[in-house]
Every structure is written in structure tokens, then in C-alpha cells.
mmCIF file with all atom_site columns, C-alpha atoms and ligand atoms in Angstrom:
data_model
loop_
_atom_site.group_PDB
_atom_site.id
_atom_site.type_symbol
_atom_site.label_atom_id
_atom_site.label_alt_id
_atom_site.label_comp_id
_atom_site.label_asym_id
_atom_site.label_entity_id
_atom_site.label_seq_id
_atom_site.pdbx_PDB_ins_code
_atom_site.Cartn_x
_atom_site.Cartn_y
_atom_site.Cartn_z
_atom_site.occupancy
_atom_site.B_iso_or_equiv
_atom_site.pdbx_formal_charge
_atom_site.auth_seq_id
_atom_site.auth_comp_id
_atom_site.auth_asym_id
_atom_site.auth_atom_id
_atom_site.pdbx_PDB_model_num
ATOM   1   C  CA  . UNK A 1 1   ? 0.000   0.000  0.000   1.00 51.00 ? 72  UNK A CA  1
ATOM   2   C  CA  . UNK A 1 2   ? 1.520   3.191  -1.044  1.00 55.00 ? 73  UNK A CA  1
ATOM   3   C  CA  . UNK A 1 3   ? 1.691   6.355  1.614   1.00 75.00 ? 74  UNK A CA  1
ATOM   4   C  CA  . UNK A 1 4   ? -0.565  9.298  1.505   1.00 93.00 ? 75  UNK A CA  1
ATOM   5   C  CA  . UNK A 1 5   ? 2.141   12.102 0.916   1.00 98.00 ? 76  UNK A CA  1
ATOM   6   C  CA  . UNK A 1 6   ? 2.020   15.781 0.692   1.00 98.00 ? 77  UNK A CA  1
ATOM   7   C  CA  . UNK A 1 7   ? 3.758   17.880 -1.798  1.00 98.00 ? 78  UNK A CA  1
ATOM   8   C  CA  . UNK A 1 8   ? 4.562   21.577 -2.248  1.00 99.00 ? 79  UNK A CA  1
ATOM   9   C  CA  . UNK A 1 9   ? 3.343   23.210 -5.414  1.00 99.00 ? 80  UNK A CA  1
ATOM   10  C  CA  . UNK A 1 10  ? 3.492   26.926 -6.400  1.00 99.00 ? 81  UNK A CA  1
ATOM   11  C  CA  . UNK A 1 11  ? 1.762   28.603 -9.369  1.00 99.00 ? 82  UNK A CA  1
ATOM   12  C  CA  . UNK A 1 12  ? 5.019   30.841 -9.844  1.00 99.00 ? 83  UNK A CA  1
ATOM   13  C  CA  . UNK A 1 13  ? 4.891   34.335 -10.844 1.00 99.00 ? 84  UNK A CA  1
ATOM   14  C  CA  . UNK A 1 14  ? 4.587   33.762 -15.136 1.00 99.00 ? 85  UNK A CA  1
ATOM   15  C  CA  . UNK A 1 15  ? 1.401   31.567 -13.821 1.00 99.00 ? 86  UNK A CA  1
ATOM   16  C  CA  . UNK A 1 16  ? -0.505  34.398 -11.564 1.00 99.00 ? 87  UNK A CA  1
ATOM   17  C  CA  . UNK A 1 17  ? 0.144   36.609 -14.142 1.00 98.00 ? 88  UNK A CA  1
ATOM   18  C  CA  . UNK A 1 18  ? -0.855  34.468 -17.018 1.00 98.00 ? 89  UNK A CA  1
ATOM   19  C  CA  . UNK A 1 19  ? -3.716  33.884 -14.894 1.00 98.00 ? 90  UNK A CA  1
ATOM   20  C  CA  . UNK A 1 20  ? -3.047  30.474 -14.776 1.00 98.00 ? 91  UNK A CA  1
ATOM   21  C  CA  . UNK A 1 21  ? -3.691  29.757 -11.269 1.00 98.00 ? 92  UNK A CA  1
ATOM   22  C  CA  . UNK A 1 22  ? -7.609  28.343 -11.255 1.00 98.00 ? 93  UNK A CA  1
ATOM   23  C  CA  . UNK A 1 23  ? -6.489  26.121 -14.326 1.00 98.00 ? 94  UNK A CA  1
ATOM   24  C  CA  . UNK A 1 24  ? -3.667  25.244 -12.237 1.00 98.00 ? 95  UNK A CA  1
ATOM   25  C  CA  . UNK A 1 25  ? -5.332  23.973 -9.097  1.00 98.00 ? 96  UNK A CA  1
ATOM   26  C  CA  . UNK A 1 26  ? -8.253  22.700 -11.615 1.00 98.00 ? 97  UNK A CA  1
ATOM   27  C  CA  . UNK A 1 27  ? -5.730  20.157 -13.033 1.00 98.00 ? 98  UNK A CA  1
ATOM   28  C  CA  . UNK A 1 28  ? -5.048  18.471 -9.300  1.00 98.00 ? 99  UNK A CA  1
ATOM   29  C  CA  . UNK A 1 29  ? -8.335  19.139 -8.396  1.00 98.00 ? 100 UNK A CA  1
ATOM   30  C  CA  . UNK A 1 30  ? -9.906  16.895 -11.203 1.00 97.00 ? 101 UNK A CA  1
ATOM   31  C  CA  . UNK A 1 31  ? -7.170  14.209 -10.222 1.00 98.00 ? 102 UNK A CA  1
ATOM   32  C  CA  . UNK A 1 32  ? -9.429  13.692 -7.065  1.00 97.00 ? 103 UNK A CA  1
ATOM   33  C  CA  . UNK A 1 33  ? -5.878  15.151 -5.011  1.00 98.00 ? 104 UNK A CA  1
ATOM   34  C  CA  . UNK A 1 34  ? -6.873  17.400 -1.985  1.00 98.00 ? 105 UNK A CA  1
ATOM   35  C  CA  . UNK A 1 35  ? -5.891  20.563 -1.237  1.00 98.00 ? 106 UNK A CA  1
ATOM   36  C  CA  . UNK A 1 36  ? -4.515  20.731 2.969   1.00 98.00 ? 107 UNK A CA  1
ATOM   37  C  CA  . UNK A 1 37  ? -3.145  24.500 2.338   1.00 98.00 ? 108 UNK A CA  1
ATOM   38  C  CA  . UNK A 1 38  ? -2.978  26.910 0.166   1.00 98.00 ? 109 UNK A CA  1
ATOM   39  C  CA  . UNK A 1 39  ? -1.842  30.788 0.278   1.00 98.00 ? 110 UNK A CA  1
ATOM   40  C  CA  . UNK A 1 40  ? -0.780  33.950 -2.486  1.00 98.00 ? 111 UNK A CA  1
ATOM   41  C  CA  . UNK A 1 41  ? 2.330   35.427 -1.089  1.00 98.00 ? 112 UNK A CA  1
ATOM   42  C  CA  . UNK A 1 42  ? 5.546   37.029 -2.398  1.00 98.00 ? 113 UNK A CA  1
ATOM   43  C  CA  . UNK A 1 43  ? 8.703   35.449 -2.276  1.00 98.00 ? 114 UNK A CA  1
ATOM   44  C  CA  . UNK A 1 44  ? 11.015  37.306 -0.430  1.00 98.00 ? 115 UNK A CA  1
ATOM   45  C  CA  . UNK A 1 45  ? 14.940  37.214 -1.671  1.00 98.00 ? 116 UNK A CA  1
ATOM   46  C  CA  . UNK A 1 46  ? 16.011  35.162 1.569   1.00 98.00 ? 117 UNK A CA  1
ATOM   47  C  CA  . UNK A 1 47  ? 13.063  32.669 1.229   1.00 98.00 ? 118 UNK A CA  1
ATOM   48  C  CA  . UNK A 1 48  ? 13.704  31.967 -2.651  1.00 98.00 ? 119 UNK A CA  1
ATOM   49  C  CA  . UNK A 1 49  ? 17.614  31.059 -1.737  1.00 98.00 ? 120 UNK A CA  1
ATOM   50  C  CA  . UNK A 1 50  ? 16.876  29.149 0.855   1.00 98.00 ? 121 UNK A CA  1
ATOM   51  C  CA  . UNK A 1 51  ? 13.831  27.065 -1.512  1.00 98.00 ? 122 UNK A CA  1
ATOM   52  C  CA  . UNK A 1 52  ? 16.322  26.666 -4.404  1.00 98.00 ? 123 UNK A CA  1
ATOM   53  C  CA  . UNK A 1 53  ? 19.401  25.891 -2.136  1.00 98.00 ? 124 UNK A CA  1
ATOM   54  C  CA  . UNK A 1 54  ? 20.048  23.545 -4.205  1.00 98.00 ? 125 UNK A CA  1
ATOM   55  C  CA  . UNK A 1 55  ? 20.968  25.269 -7.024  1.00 98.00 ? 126 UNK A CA  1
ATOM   56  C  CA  . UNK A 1 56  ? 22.941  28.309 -5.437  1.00 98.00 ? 127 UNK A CA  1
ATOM   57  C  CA  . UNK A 1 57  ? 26.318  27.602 -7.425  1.00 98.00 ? 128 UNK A CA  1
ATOM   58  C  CA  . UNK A 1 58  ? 24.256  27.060 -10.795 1.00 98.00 ? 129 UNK A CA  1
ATOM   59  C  CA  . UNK A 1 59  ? 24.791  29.956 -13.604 1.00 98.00 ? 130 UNK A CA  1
ATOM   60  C  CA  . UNK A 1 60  ? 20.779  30.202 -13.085 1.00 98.00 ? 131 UNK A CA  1
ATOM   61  C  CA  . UNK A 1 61  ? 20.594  30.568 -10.008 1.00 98.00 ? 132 UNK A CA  1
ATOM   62  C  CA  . UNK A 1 62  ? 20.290  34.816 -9.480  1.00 98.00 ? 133 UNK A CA  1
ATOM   63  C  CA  . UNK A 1 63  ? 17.848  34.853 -12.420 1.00 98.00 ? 134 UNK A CA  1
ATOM   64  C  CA  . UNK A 1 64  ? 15.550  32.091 -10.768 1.00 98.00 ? 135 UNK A CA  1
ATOM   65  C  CA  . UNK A 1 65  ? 15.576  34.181 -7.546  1.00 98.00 ? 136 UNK A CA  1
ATOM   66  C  CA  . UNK A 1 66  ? 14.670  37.586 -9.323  1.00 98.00 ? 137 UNK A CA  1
ATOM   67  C  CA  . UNK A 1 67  ? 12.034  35.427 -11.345 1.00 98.00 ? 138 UNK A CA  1
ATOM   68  C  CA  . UNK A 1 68  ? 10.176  33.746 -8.435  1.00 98.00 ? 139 UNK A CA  1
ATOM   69  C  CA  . UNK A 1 69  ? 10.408  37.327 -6.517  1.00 98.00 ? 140 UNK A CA  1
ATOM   70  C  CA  . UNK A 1 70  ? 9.409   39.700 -9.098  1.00 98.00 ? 141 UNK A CA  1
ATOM   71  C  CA  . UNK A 1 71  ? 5.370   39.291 -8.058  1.00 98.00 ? 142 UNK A CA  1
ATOM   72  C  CA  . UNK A 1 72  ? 3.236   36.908 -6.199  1.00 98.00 ? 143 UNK A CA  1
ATOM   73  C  CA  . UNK A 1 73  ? 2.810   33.272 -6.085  1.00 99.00 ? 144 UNK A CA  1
ATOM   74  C  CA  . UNK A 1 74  ? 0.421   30.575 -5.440  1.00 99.00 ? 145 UNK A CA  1
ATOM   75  C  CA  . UNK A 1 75  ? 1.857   28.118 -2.923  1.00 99.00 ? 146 UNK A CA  1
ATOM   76  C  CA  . UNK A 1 76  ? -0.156  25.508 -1.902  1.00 98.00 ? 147 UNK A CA  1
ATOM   77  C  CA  . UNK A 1 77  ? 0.271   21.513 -0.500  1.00 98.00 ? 148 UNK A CA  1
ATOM   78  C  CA  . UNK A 1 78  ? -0.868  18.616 -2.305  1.00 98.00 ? 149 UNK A CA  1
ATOM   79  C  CA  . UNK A 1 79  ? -1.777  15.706 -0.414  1.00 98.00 ? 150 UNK A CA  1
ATOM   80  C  CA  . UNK A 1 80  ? -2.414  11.955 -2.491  1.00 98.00 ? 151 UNK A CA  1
ATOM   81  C  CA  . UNK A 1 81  ? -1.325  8.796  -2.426  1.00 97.00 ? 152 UNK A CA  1
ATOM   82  C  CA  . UNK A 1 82  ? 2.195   8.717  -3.729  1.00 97.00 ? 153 UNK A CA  1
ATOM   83  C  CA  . UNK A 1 83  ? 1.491   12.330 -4.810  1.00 97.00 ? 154 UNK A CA  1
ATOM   84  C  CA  . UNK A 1 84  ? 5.187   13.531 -4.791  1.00 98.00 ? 155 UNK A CA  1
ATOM   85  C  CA  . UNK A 1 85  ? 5.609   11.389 -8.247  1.00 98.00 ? 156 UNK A CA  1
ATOM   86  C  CA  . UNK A 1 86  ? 2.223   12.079 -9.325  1.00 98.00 ? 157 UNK A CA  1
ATOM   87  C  CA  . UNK A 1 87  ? 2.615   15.849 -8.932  1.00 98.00 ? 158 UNK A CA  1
ATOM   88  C  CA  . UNK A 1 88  ? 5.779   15.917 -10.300 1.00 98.00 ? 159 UNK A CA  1
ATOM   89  C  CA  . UNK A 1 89  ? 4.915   13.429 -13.721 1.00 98.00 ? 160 UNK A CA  1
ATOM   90  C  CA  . UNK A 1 90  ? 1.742   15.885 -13.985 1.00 98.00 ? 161 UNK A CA  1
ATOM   91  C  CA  . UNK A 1 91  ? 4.104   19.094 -14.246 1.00 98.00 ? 162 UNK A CA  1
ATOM   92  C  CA  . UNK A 1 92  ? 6.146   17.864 -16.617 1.00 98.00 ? 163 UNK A CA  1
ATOM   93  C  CA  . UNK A 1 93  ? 9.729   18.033 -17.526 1.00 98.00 ? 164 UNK A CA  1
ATOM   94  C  CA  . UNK A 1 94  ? 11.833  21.445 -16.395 1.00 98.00 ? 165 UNK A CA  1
ATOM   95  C  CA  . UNK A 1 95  ? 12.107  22.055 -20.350 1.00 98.00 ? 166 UNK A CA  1
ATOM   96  C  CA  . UNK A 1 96  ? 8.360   22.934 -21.300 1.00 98.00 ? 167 UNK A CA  1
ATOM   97  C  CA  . UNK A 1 97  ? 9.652   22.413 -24.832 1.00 98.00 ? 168 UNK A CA  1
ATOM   98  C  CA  . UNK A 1 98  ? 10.708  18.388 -23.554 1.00 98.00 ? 169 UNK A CA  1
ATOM   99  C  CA  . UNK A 1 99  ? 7.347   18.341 -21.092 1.00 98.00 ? 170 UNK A CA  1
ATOM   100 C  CA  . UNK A 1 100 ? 4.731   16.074 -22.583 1.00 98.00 ? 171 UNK A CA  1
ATOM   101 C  CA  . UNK A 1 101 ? 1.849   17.616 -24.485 1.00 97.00 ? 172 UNK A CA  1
ATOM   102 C  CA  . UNK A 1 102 ? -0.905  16.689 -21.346 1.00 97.00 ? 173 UNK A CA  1
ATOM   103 C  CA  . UNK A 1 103 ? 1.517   18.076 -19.160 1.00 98.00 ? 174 UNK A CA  1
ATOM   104 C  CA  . UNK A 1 104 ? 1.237   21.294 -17.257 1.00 98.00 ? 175 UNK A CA  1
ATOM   105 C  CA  . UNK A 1 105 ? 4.192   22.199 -18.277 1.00 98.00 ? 176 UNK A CA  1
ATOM   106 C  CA  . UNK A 1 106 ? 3.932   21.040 -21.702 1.00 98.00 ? 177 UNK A CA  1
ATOM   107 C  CA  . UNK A 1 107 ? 0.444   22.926 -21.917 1.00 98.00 ? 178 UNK A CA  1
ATOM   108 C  CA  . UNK A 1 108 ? 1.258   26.388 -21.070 1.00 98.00 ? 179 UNK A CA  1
ATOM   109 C  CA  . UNK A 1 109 ? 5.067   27.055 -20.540 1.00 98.00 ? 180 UNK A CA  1
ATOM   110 C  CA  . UNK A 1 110 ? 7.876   27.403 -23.744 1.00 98.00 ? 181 UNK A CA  1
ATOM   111 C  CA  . UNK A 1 111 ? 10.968  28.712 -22.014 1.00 98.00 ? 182 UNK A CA  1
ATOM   112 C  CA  . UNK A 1 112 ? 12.736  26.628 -19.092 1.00 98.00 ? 183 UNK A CA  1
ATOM   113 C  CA  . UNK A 1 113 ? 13.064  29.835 -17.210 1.00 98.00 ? 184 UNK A CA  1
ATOM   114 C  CA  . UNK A 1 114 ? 9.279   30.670 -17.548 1.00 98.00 ? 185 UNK A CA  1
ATOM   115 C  CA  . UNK A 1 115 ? 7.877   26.972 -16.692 1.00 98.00 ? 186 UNK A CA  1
ATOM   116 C  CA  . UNK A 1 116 ? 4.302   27.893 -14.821 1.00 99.00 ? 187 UNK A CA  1
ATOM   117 C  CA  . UNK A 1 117 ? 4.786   25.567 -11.679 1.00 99.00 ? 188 UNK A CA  1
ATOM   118 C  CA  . UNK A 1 118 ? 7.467   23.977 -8.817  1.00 99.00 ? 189 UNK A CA  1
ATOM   119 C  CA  . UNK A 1 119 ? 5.966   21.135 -7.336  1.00 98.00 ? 190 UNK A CA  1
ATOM   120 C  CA  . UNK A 1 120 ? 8.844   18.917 -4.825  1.00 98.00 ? 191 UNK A CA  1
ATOM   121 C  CA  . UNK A 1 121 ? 11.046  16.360 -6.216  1.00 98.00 ? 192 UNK A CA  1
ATOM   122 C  CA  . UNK A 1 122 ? 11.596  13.826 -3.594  1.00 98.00 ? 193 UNK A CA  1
ATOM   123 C  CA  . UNK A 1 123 ? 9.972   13.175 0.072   1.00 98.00 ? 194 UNK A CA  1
ATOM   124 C  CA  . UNK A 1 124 ? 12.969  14.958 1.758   1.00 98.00 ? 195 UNK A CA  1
ATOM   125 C  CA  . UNK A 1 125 ? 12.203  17.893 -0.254  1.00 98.00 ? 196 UNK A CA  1
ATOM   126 C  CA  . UNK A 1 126 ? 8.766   17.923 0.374   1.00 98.00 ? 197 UNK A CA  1
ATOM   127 C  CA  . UNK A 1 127 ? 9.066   17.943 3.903   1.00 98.00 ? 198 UNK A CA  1
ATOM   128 C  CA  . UNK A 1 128 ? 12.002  20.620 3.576   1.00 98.00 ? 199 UNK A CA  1
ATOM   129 C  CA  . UNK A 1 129 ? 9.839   23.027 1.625   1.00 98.00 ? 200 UNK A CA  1
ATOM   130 C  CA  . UNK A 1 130 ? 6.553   22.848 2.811   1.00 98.00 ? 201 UNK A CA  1
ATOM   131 C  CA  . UNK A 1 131 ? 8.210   24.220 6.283   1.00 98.00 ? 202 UNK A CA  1
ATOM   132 C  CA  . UNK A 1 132 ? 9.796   26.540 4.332   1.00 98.00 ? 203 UNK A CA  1
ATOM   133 C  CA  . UNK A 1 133 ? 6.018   27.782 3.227   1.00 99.00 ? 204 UNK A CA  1
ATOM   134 C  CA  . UNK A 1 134 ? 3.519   26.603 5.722   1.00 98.00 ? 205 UNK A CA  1
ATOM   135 C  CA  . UNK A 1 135 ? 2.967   26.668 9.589   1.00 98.00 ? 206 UNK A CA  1
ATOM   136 C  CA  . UNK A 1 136 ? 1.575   23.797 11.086  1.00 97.00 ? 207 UNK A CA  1
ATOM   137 C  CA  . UNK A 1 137 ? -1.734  25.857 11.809  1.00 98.00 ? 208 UNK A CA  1
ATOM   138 C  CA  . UNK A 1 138 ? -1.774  26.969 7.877   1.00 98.00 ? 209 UNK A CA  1
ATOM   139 C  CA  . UNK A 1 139 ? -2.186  22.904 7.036   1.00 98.00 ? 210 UNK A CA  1
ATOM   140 C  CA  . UNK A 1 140 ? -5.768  21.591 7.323   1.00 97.00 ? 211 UNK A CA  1
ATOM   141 C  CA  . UNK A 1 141 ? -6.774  18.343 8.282   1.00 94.00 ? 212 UNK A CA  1
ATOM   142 C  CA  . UNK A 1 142 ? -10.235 16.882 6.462   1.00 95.00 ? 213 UNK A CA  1
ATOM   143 C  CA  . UNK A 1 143 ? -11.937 14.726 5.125   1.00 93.00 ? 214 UNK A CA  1
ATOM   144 C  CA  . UNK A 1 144 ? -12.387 15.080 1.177   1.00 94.00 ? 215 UNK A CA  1
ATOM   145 C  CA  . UNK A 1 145 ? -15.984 13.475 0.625   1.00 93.00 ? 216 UNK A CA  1
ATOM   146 C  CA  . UNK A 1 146 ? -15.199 12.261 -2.611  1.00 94.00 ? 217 UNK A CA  1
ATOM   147 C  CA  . UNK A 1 147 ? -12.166 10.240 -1.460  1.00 94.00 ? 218 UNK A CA  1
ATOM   148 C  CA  . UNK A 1 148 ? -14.057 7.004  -1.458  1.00 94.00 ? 219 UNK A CA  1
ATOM   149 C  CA  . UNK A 1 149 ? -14.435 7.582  -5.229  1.00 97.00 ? 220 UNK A CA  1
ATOM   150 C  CA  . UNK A 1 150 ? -11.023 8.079  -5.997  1.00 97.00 ? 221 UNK A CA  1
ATOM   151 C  CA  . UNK A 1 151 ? -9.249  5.333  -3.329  1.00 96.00 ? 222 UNK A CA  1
ATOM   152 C  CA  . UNK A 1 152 ? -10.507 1.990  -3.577  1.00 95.00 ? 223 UNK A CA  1
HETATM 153 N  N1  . UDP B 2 .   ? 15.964  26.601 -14.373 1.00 54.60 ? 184 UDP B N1  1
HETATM 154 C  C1  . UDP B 2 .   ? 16.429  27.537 -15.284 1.00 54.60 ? 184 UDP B C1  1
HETATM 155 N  N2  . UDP B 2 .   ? 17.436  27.175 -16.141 1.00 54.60 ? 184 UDP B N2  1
HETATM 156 C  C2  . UDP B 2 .   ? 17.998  25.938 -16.122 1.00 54.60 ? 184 UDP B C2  1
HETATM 157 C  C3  . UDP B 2 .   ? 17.520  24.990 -15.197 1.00 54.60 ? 184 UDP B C3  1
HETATM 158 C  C4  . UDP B 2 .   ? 16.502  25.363 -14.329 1.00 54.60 ? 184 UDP B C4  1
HETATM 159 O  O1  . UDP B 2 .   ? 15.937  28.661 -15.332 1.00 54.60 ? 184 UDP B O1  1
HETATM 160 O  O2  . UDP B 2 .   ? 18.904  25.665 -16.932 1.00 54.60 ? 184 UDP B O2  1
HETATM 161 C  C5  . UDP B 2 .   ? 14.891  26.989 -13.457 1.00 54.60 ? 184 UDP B C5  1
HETATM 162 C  C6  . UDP B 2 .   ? 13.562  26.373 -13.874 1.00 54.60 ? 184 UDP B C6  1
HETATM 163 O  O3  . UDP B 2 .   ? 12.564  27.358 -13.740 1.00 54.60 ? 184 UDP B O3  1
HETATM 164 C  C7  . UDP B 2 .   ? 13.375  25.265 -12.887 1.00 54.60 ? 184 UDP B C7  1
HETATM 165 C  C8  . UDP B 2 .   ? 14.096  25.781 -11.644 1.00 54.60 ? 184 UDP B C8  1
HETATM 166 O  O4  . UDP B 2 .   ? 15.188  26.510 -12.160 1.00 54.60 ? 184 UDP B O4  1
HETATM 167 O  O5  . UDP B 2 .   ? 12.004  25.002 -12.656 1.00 54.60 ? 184 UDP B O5  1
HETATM 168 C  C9  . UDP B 2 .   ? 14.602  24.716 -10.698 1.00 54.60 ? 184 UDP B C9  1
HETATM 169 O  O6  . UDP B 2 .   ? 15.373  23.781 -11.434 1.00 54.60 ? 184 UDP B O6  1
HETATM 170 P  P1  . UDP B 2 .   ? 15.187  22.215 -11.208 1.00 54.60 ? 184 UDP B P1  1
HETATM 171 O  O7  . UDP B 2 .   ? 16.300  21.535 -11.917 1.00 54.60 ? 184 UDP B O7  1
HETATM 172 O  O8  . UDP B 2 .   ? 15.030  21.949 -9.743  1.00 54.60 ? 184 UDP B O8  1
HETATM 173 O  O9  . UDP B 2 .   ? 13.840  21.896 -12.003 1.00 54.60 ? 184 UDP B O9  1
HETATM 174 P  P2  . UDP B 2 .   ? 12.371  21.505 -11.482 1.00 54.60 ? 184 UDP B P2  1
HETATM 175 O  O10 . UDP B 2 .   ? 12.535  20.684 -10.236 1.00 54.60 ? 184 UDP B O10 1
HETATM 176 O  O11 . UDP B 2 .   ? 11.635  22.806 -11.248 1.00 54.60 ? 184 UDP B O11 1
HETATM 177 O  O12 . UDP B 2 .   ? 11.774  20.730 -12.621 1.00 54.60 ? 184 UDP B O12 1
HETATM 178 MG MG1 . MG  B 3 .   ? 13.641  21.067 -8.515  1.00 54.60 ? 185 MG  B MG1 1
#
């Protein structure tokens, strides 16, 4: 039996103001995943390094930080069963131009540097940034109705 997990995802800045965001949600939504949090905020400078840590030494990295800061994002968490891989296969590759077609990615971005969403890579990041994002209080616990019809 696989785990429920929870994933980050943000609608980054070229999806809020693409207007993006419902369609966004929509697309996990319609997967029968639940929503436990969601928020718009802006990304301040010290935030974004510490989210892309990762990635501090690549040539990409100051760009990506002025890109996710330069105006607000959706962040919200995901939770599913096995939801990390899920999320991430439904995103689509980091390339929109190499994302498949049904992809969210795929669908709506063209440039690497202008690819709609984040969602987490691995558990270990998922835990790591959806402290980064959320307090404990901003995470709802629920019961979806329509779970029944999704799990068997
Ligand atoms: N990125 C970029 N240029 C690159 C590689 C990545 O601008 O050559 C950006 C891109 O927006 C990507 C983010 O940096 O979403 C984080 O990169 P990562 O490799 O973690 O891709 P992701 O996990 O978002 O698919
Ligand atoms: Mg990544």
C-alpha cells in the first residue's frame, strides 16, 4: 500500500500573471488530489535562496531568484497517495519544450526559465519546503468526501 504524501506546489509568478492559477489547481483538483493549504504570497529574496538551495552555485541561479520574486505566487500543498511522483509526472519536464503535451508544463510554458509551476522532487524535499512555506496551523486536516471515489 503506497503512503498518503504531501507535496509543495506553487503557481510561480509567469502563472498568476498568465492567470493560470484556477487552471492550475483545476488540473489536481480533477485528479481527485486534496488541497490541505494553500496561500498567495511574495517570495522574499532570503526565502527563494533558501527554496532553491540547491541550485545556489548554478549559472541560473540569481535569475531564478529575481524570477520567483518579481510578483506573487500561489503556494499551496498537495496531499495523495504517492502524490510527490504524481505531482511531479503531472508538471512535466523542467524544459516545457521536452514536457509532454498533457503536461502542465507542456500545456502552457515554452521557455525553461518561464515553466508555470514547482511542485517537490523527492519526500525529503517535500518535507524541507513545505516548512519553508507553511505553519503547522496553515495545514488543514479533512476529510475530502469524494475520497471514497477516488481510493478503492
Ligand atoms: N531553471 C532555469 N534554467 C535551467 C535549469 C533550471 O531557469 O537551466 C529553473 C527552472 O525554472 C526550474 C528551476 O530553475 O524550474 C529549478 O530547477 P530544477 O532543476 O530543480 O527543475 P524543477 O525541479 O523545477 O523541474
Ligand atoms: Mg527542482
Amino acid at each position: 500500500m503506497l503512503q498518503m504524501e504531501r507535496t509543495l506546489v506553487l503557481v510561480k509568478p509567469d502563472g498568476v500573471q498568465r492567470q493560470l492559477t484556477g487552471r492550475v489547481i483545476g488540473v489536481f483538483e480533477r485528479r481527485g488530489l486534496k488541497i490541505v493549504g494553500l496561500k498567495l504570497i511574495r517570495i522574499t529574496p532570503d526565502l527563494a535562496g533558501r527554496h532553491y538551495a540547491e541550485h545556489r552555485d548554478k549559472p541560473f541561479f540569481q535569475g531564478l531568484v529575481d524570477f520567483i520574486t518579481s510578483g506573487p505566487v500561489v503556494a499551496m500543498v498537495i496531499e495523495g497517495k504517492n502524490c510527490i511522483a504524481v505531482v511531479r509526472e503531472m508538471m512535466g519536464a523542467t524544459d516545457p519544450q521536452k514536457a509532454a503535451s498533457a503536461t502542465i508544463r507542456g500545456r502552457y510554458g515554452i521557455d525553461i526559465g518561464r515553466n508555470v509551476v514547482h511542485s517537490s522532487d523527492s519526500l525529503e524535499s517535500s518535507n524541507r519546503e513545505i516548512a519553508l512555506f507553511f505553519k503547522q496551523e496553515e495545514l488543514l486536516d479533512y476529510t475530502l468526501d469524494i475520497q471514497k471515489w477516488v481510493y478503492e
